[in-house]
Coordinates of C-alpha atoms in Angstrom, one line a residue:
X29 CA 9.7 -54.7 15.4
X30 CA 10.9 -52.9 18.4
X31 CA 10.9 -55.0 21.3
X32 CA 9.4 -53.6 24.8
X33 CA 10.2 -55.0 28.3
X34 CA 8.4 -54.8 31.5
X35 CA 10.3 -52.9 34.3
X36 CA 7.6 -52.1 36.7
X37 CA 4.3 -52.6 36.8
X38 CA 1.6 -51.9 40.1
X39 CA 2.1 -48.0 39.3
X40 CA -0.7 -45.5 39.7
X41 CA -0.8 -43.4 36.5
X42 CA 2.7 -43.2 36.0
X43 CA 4.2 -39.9 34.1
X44 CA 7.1 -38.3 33.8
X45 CA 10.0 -40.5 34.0
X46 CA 13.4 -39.0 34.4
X47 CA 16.3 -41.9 34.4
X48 CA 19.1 -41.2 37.0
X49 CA 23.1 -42.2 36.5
X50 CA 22.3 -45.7 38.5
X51 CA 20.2 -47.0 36.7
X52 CA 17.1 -46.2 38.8
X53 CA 14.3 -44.0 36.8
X54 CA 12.3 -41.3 38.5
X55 CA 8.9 -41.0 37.8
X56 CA 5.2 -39.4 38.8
X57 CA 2.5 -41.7 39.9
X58 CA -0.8 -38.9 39.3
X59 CA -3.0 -40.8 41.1
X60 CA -1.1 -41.4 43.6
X61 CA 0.2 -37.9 44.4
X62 CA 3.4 -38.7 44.6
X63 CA 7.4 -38.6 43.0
X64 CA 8.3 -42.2 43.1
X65 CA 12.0 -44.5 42.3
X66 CA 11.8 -47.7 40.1
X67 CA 14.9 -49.4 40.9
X68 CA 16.3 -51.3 37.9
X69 CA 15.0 -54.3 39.1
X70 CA 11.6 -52.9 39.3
X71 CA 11.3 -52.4 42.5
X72 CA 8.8 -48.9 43.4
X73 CA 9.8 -46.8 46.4
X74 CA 8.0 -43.3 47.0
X75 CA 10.3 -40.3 47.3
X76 CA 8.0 -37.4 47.8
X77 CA 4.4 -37.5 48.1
X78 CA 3.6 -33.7 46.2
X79 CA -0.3 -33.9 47.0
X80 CA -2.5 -33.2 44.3
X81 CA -1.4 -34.2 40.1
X82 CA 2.0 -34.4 39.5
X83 CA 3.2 -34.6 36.4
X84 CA 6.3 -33.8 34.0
X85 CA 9.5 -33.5 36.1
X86 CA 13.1 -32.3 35.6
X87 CA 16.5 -32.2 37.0
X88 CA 16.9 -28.4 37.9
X89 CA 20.7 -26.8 38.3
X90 CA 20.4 -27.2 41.7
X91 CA 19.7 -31.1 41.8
X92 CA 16.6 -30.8 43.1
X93 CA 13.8 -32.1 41.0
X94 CA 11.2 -30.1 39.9
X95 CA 7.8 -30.9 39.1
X96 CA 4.8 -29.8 37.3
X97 CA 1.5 -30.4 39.6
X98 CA -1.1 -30.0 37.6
X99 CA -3.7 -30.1 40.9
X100 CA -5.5 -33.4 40.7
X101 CA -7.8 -35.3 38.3
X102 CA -11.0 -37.2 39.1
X103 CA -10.2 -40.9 37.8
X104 CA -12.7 -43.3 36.1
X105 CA -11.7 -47.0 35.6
X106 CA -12.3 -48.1 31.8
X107 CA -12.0 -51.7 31.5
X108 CA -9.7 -52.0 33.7
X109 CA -7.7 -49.1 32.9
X110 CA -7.2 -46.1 34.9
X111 CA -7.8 -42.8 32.7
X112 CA -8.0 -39.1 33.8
X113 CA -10.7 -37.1 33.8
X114 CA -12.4 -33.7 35.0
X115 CA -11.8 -31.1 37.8
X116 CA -12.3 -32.8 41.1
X117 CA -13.7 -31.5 43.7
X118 CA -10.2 -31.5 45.8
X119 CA -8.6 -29.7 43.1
X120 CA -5.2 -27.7 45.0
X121 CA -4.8 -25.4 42.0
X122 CA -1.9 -26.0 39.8
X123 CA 2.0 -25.5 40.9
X124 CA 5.2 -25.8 40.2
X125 CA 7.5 -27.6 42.8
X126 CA 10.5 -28.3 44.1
X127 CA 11.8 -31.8 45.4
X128 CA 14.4 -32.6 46.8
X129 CA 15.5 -36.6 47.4
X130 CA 14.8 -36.5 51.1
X131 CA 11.7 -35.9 50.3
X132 CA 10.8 -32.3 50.9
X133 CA 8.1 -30.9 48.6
X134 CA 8.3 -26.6 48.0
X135 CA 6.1 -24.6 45.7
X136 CA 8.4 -22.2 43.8
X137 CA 5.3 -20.9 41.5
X138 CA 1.3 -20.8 41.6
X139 CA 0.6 -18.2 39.4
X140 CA 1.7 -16.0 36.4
X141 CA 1.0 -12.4 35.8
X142 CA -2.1 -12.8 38.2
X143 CA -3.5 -16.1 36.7
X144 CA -3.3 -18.7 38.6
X145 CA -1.7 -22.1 37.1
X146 CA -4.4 -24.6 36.4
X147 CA -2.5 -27.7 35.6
X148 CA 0.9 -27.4 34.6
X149 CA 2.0 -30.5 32.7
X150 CA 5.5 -30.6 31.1
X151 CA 9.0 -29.3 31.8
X152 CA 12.4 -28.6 30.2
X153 CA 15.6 -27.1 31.5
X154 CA 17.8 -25.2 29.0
X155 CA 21.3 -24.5 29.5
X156 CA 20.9 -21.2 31.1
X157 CA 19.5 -23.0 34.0
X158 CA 15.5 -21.4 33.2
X159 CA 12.5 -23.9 32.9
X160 CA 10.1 -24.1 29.9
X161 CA 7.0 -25.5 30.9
X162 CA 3.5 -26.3 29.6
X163 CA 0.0 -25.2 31.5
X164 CA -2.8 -28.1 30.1
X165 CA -5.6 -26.6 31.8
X166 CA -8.7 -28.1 33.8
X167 CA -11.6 -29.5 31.9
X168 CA -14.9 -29.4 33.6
X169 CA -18.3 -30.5 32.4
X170 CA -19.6 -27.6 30.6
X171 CA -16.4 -25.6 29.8
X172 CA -12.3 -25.8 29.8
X173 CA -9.2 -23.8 30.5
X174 CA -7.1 -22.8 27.5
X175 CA -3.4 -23.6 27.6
X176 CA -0.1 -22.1 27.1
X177 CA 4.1 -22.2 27.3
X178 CA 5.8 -20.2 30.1
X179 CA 9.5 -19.8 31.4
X180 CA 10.8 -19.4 34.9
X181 CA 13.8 -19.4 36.9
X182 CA 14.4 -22.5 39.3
X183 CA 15.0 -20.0 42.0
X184 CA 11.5 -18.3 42.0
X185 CA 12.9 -15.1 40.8
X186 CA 10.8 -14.7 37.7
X187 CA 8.1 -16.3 35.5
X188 CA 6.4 -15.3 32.2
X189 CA 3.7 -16.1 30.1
X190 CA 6.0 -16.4 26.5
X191 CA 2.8 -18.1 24.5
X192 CA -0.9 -18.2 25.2
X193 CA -3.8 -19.4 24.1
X194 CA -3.0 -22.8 23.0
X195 CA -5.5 -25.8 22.8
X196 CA -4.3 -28.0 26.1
X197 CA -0.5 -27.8 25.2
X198 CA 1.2 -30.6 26.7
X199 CA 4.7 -32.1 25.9
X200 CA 7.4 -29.7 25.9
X201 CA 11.2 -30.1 24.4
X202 CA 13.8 -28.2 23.2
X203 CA 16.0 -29.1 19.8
X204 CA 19.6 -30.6 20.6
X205 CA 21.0 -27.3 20.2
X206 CA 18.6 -25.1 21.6
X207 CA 17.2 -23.3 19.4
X208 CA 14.3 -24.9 19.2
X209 CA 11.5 -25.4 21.6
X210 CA 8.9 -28.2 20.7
X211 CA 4.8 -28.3 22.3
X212 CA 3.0 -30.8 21.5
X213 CA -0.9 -30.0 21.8
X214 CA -3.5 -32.6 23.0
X215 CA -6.2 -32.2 21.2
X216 CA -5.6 -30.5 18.1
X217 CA -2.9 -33.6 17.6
X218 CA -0.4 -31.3 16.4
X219 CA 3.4 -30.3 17.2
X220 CA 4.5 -27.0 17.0
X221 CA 7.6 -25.3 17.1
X222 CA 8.9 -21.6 17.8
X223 CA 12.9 -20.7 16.7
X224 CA 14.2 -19.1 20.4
X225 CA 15.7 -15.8 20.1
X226 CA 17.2 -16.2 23.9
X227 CA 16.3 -17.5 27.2
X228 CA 12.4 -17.8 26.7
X229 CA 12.4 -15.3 23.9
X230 CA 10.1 -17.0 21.0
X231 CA 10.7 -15.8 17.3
X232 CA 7.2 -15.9 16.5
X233 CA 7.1 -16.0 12.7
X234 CA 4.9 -18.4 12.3
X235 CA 1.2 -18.7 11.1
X236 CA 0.4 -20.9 13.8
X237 CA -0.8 -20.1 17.2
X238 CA 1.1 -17.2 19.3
X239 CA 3.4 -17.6 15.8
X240 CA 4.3 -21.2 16.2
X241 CA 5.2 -23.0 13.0
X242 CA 3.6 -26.3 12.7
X243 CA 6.1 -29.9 12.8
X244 CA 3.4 -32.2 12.2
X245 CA -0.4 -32.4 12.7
X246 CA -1.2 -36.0 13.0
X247 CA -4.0 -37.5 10.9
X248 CA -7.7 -38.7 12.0
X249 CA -8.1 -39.1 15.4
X250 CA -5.2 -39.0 17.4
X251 CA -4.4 -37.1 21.0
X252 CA -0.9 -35.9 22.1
X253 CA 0.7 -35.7 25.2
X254 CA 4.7 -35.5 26.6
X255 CA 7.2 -35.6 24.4
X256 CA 11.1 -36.1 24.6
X257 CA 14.1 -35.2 21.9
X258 CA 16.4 -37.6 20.6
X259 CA 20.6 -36.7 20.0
X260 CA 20.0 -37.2 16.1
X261 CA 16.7 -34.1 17.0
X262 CA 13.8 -36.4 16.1
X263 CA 10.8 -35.6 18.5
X264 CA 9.4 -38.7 20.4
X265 CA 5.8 -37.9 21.2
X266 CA 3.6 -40.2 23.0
X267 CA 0.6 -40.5 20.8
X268 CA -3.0 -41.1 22.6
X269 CA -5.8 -43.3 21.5
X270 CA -3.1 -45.3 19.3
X271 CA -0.8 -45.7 22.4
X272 CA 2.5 -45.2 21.0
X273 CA 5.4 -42.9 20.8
X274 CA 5.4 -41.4 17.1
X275 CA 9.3 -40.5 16.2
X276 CA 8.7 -37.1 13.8
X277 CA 12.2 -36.1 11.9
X278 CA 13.1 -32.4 12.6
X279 CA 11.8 -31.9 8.9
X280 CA 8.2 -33.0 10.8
X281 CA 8.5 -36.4 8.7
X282 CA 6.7 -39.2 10.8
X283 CA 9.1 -42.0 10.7
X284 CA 8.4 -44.2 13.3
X285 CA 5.8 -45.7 15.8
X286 CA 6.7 -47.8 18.6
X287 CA 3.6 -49.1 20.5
X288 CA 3.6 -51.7 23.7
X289 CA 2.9 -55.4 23.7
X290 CA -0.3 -54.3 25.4
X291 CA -2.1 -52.1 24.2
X292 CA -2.7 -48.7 25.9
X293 CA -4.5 -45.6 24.5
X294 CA -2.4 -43.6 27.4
X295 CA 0.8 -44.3 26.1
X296 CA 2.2 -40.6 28.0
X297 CA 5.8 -40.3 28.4
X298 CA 8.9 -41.3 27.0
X299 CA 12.5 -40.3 28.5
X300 CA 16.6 -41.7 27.9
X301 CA 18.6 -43.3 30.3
X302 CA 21.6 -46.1 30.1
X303 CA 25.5 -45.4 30.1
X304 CA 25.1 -44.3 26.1
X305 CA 21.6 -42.7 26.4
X306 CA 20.1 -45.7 23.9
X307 CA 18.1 -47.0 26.1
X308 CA 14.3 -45.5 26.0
X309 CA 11.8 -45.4 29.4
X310 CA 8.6 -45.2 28.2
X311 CA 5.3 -45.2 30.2
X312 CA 1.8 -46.9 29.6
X313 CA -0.3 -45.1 32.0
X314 CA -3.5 -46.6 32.1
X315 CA -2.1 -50.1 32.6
X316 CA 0.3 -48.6 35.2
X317 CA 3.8 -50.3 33.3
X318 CA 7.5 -48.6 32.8
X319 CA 8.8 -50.3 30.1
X320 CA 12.5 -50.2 28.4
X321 CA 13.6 -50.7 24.8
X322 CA 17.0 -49.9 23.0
X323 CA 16.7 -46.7 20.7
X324 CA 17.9 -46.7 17.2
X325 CA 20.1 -43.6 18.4
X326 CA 21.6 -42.0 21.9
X327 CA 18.8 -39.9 23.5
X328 CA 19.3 -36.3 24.1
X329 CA 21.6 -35.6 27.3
X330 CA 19.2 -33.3 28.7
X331 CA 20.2 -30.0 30.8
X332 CA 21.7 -30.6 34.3
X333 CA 20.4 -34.1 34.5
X334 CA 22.0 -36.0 37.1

């Protein structure tokens, strides 16, 4: 059994955890608005507070990190745990922004094609220094937003809408090489994958949504949400309502499933850190813990991380 340890705890929703080069790890707090440090031992110090929801974040070319805002979530408390919920009424509209470690906070996009974002969730750099991100959507009480992928520029030059509708499409990856870009939907509980033709150019020759082919649709009841890539190209995807990152094979074989001492059914994010990349980050939301655990294999160096 893989064995999880308690780095933080005390953290408000936490998502998106990016591990730095000293050991610290980067990370989101949602309900707290803000881009936050866990020092390795543990202790939480607030970095940028970005308003709103933020959510995935990246190292960007430029060293700046950038983060999806996905514009705020009303909050209910479930037996002690804190879970997301609809719309608020203090929604600031979705954004993508631009942080920089003294603690400046820039929005760099708001809309695409016209459309305002509505809640941008996920983000990954390729090697061309572009951004593929995901859009979730709002949910209100009588109807929802659909989702979709997008790429943009860290400078603000261009963005494009690259594959739309999908059904609240959350995590977001790319294969070691490239040439693969991974969403994971919430609430269909399936992966997807598109071959990439170029810098967010999708060969869509799939039957699948906007021609995705499909990696792996999970059985029974089960809710996806951020994913990361490991160096052997095995998709991590944190797995809802079981509460635990599901390992899928780049053949879209599930092989593993690592779940937390405690359980969590907003198990969200899982990112790579350590001088070899084996060590794993992985956040349980709802009961507001980082925890670490050795991986069977080096994580994926990811684009222009620090």
């Amino acid at each position: 059994m893989t064995e999880l340890r308690q780095i933080a705890s005390g953290l408000q929703f936490p998502e998106g955890p990016v591990a730095l080069s000293d050991g610290s790890v980067l990370l989101v707090e949602i309900k707290r608005g803000t881009l936050s440090r866990v020092s390795p031992d543990g202790e939480v110090s607030v970095v940028a507070d970005c308003g709103g929801g933020p959510n995935g974040a990246a190292i960007g070319p430029d060293g700046a990190v950038y983060v999806c805002n996905n514009g705020g979530f009303g909050w209910l408390d479930v037996d002690g745990r804190v879970v997301p919920g609809l719309q608020p009424e203090n929604y600031i509209g979705g954004r993508i922004q631009r942080v920089t470690m003294d603690g400046a906070v820039t929005d760099v996009y708001t809309a695409v094609g016209g459309h305002p974002l509505r809640g941008p969730n996920d983000i990954v750099f390729d090697a061309e220094g572009g951004f593929y991100f995901t859009d979730l959507g709002k949910r209100r009480a009588r109807d929802a937003d659909r989702g979709g992928l997008y790429y943009a520029r860290a400078d603000g030059s261009h963005i494009e809408e690259i594959a739309y509708p999908l059904t609240e499409a959350n995590g977001v990856g790319l294969s070691p090489d490239g040439s693969r870009v991974y969403v994971a939907e919430t609430w269909t509980g399936r992966v997807w994958y598109w071959d990439v033709a170029g810098p967010g150019r999708l060969r869509r020759t799939g039957p699948g949504p906007a021609g995705a082919h499909l990696l792996h649709g999970f059985a029974g009841y089960q809710l996806l949400d951020s994913l990361a890539v490991d160096s052997a190209g095995n998709v991590c995807v944190a797995t809802l309502v079981t509460g635990a990152i599901s390992v899928l094979t780049p053949d879209g074989e599930l092989k593993d499933v690592i779940k937390p001492p405690k359980h969590d059914p907003h198990v969200t994010n899982i990112c790579f850190g350590g001088p070899d990349l084996r060590t794993a980050y992985i956040t349980s939301s709802g009961w507001g813990i980082l925890y670490a655990t050795e991986w069977h294999c080096p994580g994926l160096r990811l684009n222009h991380d620090a």
